[in-house]
Short mmCIF file of N, CA and C in Angstrom, two decimals:
data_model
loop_
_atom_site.label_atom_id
_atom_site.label_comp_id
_atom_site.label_asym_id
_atom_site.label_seq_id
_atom_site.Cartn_x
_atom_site.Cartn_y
_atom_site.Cartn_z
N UNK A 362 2.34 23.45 -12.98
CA UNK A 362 2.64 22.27 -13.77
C UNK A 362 1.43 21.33 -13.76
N UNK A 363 1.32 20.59 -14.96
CA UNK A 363 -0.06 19.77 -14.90
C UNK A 363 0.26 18.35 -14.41
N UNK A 364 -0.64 18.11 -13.45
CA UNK A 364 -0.58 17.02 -12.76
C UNK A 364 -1.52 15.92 -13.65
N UNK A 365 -1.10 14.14 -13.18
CA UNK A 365 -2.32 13.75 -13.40
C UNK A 365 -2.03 12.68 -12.26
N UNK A 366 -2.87 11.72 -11.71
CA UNK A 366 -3.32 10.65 -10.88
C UNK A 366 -4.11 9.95 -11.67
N UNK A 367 -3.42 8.40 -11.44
CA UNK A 367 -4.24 7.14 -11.68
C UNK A 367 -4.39 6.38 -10.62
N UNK A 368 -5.11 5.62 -10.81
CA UNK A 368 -4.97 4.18 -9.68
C UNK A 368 -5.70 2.90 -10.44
N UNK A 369 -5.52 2.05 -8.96
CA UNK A 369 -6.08 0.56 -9.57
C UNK A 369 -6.70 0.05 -8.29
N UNK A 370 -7.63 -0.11 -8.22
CA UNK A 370 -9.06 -0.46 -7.03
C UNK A 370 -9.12 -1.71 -7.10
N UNK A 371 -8.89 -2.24 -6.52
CA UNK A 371 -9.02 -3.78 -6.17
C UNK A 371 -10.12 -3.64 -4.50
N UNK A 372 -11.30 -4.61 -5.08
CA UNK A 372 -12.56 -4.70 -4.18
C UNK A 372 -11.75 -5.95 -2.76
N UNK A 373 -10.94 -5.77 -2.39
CA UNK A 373 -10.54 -6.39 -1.86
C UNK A 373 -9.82 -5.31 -0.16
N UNK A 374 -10.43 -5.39 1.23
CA UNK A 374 -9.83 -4.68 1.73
C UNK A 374 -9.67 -5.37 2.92
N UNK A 375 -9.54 -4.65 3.97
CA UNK A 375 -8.89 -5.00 5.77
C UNK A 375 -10.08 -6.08 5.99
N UNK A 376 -11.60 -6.11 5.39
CA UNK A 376 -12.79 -6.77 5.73
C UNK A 376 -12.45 -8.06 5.37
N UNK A 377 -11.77 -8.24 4.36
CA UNK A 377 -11.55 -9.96 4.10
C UNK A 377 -10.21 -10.61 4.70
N UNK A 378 -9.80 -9.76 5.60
CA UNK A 378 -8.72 -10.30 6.77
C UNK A 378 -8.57 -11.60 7.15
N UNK A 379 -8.44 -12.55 6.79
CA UNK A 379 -8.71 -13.70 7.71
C UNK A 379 -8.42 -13.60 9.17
N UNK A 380 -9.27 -14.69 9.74
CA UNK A 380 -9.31 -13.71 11.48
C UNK A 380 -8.46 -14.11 11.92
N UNK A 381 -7.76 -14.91 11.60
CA UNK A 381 -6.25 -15.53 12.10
C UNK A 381 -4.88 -14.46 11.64
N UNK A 382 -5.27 -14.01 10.58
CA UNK A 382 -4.58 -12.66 10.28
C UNK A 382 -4.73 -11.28 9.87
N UNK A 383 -5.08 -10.74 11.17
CA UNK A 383 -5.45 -9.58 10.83
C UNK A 383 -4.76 -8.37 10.51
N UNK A 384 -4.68 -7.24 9.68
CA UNK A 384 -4.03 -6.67 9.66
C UNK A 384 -3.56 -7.18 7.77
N UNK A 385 -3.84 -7.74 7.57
CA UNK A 385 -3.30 -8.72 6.46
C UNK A 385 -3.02 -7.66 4.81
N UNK A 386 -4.22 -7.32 4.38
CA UNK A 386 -4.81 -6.46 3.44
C UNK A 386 -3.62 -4.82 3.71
N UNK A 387 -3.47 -4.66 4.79
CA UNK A 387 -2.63 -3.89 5.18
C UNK A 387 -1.43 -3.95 4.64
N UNK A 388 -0.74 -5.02 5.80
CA UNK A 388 0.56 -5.08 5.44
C UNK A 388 0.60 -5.73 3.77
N UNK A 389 -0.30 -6.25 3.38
CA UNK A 389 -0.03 -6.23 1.78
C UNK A 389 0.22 -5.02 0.98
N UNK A 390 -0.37 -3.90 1.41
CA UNK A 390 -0.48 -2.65 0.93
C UNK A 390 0.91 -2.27 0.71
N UNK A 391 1.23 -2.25 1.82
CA UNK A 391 2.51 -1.78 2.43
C UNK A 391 3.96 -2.35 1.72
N UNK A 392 3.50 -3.65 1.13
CA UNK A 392 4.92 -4.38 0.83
C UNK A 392 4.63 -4.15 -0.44
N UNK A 393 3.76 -3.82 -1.26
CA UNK A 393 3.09 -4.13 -3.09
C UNK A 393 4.85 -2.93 -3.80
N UNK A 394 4.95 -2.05 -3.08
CA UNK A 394 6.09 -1.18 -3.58
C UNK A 394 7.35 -1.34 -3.17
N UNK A 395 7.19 -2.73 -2.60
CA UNK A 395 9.37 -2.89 -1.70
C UNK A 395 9.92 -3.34 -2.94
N UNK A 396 9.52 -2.90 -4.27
CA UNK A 396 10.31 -3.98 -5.13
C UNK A 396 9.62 -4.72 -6.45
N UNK A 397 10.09 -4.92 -7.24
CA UNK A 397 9.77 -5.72 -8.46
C UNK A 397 10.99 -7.15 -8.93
N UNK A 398 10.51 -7.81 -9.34
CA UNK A 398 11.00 -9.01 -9.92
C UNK A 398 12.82 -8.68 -10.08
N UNK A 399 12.63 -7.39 -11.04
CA UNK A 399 14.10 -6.68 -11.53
C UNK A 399 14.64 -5.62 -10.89
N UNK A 400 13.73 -5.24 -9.79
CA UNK A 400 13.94 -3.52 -9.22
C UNK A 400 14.11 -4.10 -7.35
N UNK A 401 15.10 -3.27 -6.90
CA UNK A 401 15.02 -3.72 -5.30
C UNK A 401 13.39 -2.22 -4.53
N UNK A 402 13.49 -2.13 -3.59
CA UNK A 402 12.52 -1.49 -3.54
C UNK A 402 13.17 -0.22 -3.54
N UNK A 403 14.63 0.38 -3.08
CA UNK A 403 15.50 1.55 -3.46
C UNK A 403 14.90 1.68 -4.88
N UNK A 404 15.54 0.73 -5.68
CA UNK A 404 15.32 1.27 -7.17
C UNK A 404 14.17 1.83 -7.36
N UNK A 405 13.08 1.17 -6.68
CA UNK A 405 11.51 1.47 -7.29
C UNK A 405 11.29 2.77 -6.60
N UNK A 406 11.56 3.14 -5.55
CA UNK A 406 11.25 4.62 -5.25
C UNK A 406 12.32 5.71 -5.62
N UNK A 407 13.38 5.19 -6.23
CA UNK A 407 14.15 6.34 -7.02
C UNK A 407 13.68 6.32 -8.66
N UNK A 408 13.16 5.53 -9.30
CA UNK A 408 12.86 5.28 -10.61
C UNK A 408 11.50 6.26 -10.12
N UNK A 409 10.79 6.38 -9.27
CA UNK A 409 9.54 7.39 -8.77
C UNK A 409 9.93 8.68 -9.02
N UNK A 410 10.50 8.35 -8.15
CA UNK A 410 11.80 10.00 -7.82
C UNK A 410 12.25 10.53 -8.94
N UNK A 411 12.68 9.89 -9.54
CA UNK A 411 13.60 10.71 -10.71
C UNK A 411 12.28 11.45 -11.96
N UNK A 412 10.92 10.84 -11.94
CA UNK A 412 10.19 11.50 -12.97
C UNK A 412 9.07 12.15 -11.82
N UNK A 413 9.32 12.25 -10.50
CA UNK A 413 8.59 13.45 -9.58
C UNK A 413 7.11 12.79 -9.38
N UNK A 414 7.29 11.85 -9.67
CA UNK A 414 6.33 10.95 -9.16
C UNK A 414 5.87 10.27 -7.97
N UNK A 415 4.65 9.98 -7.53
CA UNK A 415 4.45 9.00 -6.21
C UNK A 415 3.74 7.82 -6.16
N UNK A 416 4.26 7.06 -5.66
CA UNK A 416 3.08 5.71 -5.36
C UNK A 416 2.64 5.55 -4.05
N UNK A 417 1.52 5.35 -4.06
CA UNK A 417 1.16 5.09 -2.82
C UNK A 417 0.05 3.63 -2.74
N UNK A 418 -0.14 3.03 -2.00
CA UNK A 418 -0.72 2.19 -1.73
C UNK A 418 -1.88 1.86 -0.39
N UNK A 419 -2.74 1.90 -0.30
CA UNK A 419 -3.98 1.82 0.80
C UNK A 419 -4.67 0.90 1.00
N UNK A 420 -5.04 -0.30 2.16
CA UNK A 420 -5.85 -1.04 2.19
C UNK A 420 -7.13 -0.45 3.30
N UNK A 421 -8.30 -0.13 2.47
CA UNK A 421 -9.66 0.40 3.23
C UNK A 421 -9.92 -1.04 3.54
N UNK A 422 -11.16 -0.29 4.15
CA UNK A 422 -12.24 -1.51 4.70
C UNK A 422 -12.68 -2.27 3.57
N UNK A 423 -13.15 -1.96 2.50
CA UNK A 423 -13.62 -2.75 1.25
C UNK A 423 -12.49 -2.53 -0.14
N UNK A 424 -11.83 -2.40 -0.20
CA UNK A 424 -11.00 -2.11 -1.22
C UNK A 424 -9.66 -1.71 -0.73
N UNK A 425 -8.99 -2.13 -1.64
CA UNK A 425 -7.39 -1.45 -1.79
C UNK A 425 -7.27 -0.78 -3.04
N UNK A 426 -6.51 0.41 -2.84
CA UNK A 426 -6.15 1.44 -4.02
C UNK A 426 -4.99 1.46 -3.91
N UNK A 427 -3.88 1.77 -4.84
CA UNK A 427 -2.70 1.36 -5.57
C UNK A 427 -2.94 2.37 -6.37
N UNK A 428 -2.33 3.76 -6.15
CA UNK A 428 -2.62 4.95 -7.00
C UNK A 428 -0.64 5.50 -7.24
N UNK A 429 -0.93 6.58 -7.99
CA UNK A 429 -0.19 7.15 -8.54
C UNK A 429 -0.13 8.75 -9.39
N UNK A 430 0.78 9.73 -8.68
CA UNK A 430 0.42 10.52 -9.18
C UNK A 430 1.85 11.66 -9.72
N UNK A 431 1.63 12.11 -10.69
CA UNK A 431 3.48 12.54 -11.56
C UNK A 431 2.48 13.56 -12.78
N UNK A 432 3.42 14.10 -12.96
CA UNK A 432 3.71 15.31 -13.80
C UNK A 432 3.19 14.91 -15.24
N UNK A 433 2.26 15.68 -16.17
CA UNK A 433 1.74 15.18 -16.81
C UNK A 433 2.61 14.44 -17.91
N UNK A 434 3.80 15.24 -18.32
CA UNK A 434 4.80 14.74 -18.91
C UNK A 434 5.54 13.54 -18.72
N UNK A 435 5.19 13.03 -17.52
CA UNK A 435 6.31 11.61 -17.27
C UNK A 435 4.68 10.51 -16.67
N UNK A 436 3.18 10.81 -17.47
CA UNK A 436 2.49 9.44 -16.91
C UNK A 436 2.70 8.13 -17.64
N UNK A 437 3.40 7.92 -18.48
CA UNK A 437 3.77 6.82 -19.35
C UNK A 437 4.66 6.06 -18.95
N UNK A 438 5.52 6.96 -18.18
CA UNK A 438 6.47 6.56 -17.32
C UNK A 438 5.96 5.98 -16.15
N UNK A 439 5.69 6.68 -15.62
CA UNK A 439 4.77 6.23 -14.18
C UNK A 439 3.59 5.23 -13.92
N UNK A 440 3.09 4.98 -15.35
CA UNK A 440 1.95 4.02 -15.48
C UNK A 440 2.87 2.71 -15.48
N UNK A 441 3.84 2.74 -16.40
CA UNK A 441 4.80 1.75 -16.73
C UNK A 441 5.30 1.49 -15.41
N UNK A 442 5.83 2.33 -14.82
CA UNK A 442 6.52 1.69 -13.27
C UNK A 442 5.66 1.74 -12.34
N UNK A 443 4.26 1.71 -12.12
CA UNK A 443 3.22 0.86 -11.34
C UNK A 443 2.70 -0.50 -11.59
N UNK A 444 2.83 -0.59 -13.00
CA UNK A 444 2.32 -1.34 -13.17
C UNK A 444 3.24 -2.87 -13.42
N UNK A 445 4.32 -2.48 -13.37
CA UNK A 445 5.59 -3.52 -13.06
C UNK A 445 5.62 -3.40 -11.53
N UNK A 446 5.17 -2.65 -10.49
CA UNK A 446 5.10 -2.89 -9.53
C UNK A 446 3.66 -3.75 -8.89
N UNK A 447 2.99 -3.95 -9.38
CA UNK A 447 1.65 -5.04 -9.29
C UNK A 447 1.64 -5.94 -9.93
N UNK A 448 2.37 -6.03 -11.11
CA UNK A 448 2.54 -7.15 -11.78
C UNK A 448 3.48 -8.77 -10.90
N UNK A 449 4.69 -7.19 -10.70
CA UNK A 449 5.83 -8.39 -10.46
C UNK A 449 5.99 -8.01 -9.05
N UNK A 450 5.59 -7.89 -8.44
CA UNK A 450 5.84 -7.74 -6.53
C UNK A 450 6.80 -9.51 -6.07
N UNK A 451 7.99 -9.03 -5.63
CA UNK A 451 8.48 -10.46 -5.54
C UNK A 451 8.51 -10.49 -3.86
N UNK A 452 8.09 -9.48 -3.19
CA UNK A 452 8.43 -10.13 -1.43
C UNK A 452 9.27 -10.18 -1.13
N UNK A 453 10.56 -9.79 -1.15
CA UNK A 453 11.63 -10.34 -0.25
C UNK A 453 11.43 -10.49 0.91
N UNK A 454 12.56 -11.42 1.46
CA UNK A 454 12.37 -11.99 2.36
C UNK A 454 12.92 -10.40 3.91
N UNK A 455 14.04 -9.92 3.22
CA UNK A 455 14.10 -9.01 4.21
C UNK A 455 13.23 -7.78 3.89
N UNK A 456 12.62 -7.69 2.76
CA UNK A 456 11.82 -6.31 3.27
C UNK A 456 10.19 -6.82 3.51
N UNK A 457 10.15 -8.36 3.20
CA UNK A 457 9.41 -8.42 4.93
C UNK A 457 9.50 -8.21 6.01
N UNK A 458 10.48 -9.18 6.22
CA UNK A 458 10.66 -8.84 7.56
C UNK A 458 11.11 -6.92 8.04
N UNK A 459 11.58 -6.18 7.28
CA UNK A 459 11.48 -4.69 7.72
C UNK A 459 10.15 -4.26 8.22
N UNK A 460 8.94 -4.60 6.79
CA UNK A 460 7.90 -3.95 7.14
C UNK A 460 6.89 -4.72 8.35
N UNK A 461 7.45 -5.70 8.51
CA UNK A 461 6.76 -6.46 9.88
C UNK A 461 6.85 -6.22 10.90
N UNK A 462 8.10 -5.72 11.17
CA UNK A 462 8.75 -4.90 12.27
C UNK A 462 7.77 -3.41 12.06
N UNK A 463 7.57 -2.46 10.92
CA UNK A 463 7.32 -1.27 10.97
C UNK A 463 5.91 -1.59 11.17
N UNK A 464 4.96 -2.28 10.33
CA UNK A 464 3.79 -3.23 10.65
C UNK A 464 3.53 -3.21 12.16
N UNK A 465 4.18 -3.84 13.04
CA UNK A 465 4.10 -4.49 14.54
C UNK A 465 4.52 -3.22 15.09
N UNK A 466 5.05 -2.04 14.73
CA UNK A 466 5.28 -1.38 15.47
C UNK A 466 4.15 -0.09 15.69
N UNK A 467 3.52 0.13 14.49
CA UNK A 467 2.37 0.77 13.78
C UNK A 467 1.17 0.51 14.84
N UNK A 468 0.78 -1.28 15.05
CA UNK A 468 -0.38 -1.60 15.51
C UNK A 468 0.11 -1.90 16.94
N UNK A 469 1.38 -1.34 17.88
CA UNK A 469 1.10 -1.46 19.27
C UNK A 469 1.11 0.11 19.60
N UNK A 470 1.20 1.29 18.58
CA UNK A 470 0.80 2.45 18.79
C UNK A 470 -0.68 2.78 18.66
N UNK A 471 -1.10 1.93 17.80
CA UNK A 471 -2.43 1.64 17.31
C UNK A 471 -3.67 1.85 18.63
N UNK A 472 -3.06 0.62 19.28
CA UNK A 472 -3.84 0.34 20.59
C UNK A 472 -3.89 1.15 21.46
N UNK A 473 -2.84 2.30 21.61
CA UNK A 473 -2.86 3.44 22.60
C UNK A 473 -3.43 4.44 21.92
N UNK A 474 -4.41 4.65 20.68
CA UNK A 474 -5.28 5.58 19.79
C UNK A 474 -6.59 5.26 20.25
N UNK A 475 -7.31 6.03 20.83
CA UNK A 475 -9.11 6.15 21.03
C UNK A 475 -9.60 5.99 20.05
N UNK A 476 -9.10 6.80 19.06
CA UNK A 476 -10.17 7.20 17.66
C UNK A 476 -9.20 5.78 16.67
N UNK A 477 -8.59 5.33 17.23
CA UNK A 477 -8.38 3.79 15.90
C UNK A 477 -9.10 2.79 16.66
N UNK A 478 -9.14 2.21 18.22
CA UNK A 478 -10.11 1.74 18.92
C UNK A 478 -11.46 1.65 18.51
N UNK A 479 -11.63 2.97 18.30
CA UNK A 479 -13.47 3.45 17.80
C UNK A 479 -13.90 2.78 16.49
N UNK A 480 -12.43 3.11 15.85
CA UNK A 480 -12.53 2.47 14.32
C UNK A 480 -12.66 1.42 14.15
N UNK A 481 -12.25 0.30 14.94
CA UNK A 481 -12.47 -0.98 14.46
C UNK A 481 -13.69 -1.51 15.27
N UNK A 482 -14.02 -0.88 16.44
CA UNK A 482 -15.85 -1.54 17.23
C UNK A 482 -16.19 -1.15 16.57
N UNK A 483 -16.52 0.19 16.30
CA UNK A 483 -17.97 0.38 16.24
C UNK A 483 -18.82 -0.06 14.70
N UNK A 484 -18.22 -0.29 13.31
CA UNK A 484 -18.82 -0.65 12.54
C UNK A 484 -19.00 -2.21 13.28
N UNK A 485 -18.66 -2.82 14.00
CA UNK A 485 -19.54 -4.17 14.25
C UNK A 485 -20.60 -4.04 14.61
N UNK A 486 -20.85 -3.28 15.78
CA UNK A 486 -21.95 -2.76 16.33
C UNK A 486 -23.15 -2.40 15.28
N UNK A 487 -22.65 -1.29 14.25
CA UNK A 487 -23.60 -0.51 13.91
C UNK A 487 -24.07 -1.44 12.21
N UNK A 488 -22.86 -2.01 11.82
CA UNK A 488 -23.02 -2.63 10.40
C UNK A 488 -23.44 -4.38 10.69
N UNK A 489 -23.44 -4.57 11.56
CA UNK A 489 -23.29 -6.28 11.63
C UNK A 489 -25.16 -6.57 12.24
#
């Protein structure tokens, strides 16, 4: 079956963290799909679901990507329901607080990882 993938690159990543909140660019990533203005975030990953589609969302070091990828037959569909999902991201208040919890739970496993440790020294060291 023919696939296709889009996305949307925003130059914006974990690097412009404010240092008071780190992690920030992240958990934005993370919440951009709990939901739209009209859609709870159930709806938005079954409205995915139903045309075999995926969203995914990533905050790198210099950028965040907000991609998407579905069956060539349903990208009109899928462009349409990403892009009501970046448009209208409303936050709720509880699927903040869910992903803050999954967030906080993520970065105290984090700290018991060598190679995520490594990840965040050593570009100071080597880039700064």
């Amino acid at each position: 079956m023919p696939v296709v993938s889009f996305g949307l690159l925003m130059p914006v990543g974990t690097i412009t963290d404010p240092q008071n909140k780190p992690g920030f660019a992240t958990f934005t990533a993370q919440m951009i799909s709990e939901g739209t203005k009209d859609k709870s975030s159930q709806e938005v990953a079954e409205a995915f679901e139903f045309i075999g589609a995926r969203l995914s969302a990533e905050a790198r070091r210099e950028m965040t990507l907000i991609s998407t990828e579905t069956l060539t037959k349903h990208w009109k569909k899928a462009l349409k329901l990403m892009a009501e999902v970046v448009r209208f991201p409303p936050f709720p208040q509880v699927e903040l607080d869910r992903v803050k919890r999954e967030h906080l739970t993520d970065l105290r496993r984090a700290k018991d990882d060598s190679g995520f440790i490594a990840e965040q020294i050593i570009p100071k060291f080597v880039f700064w």
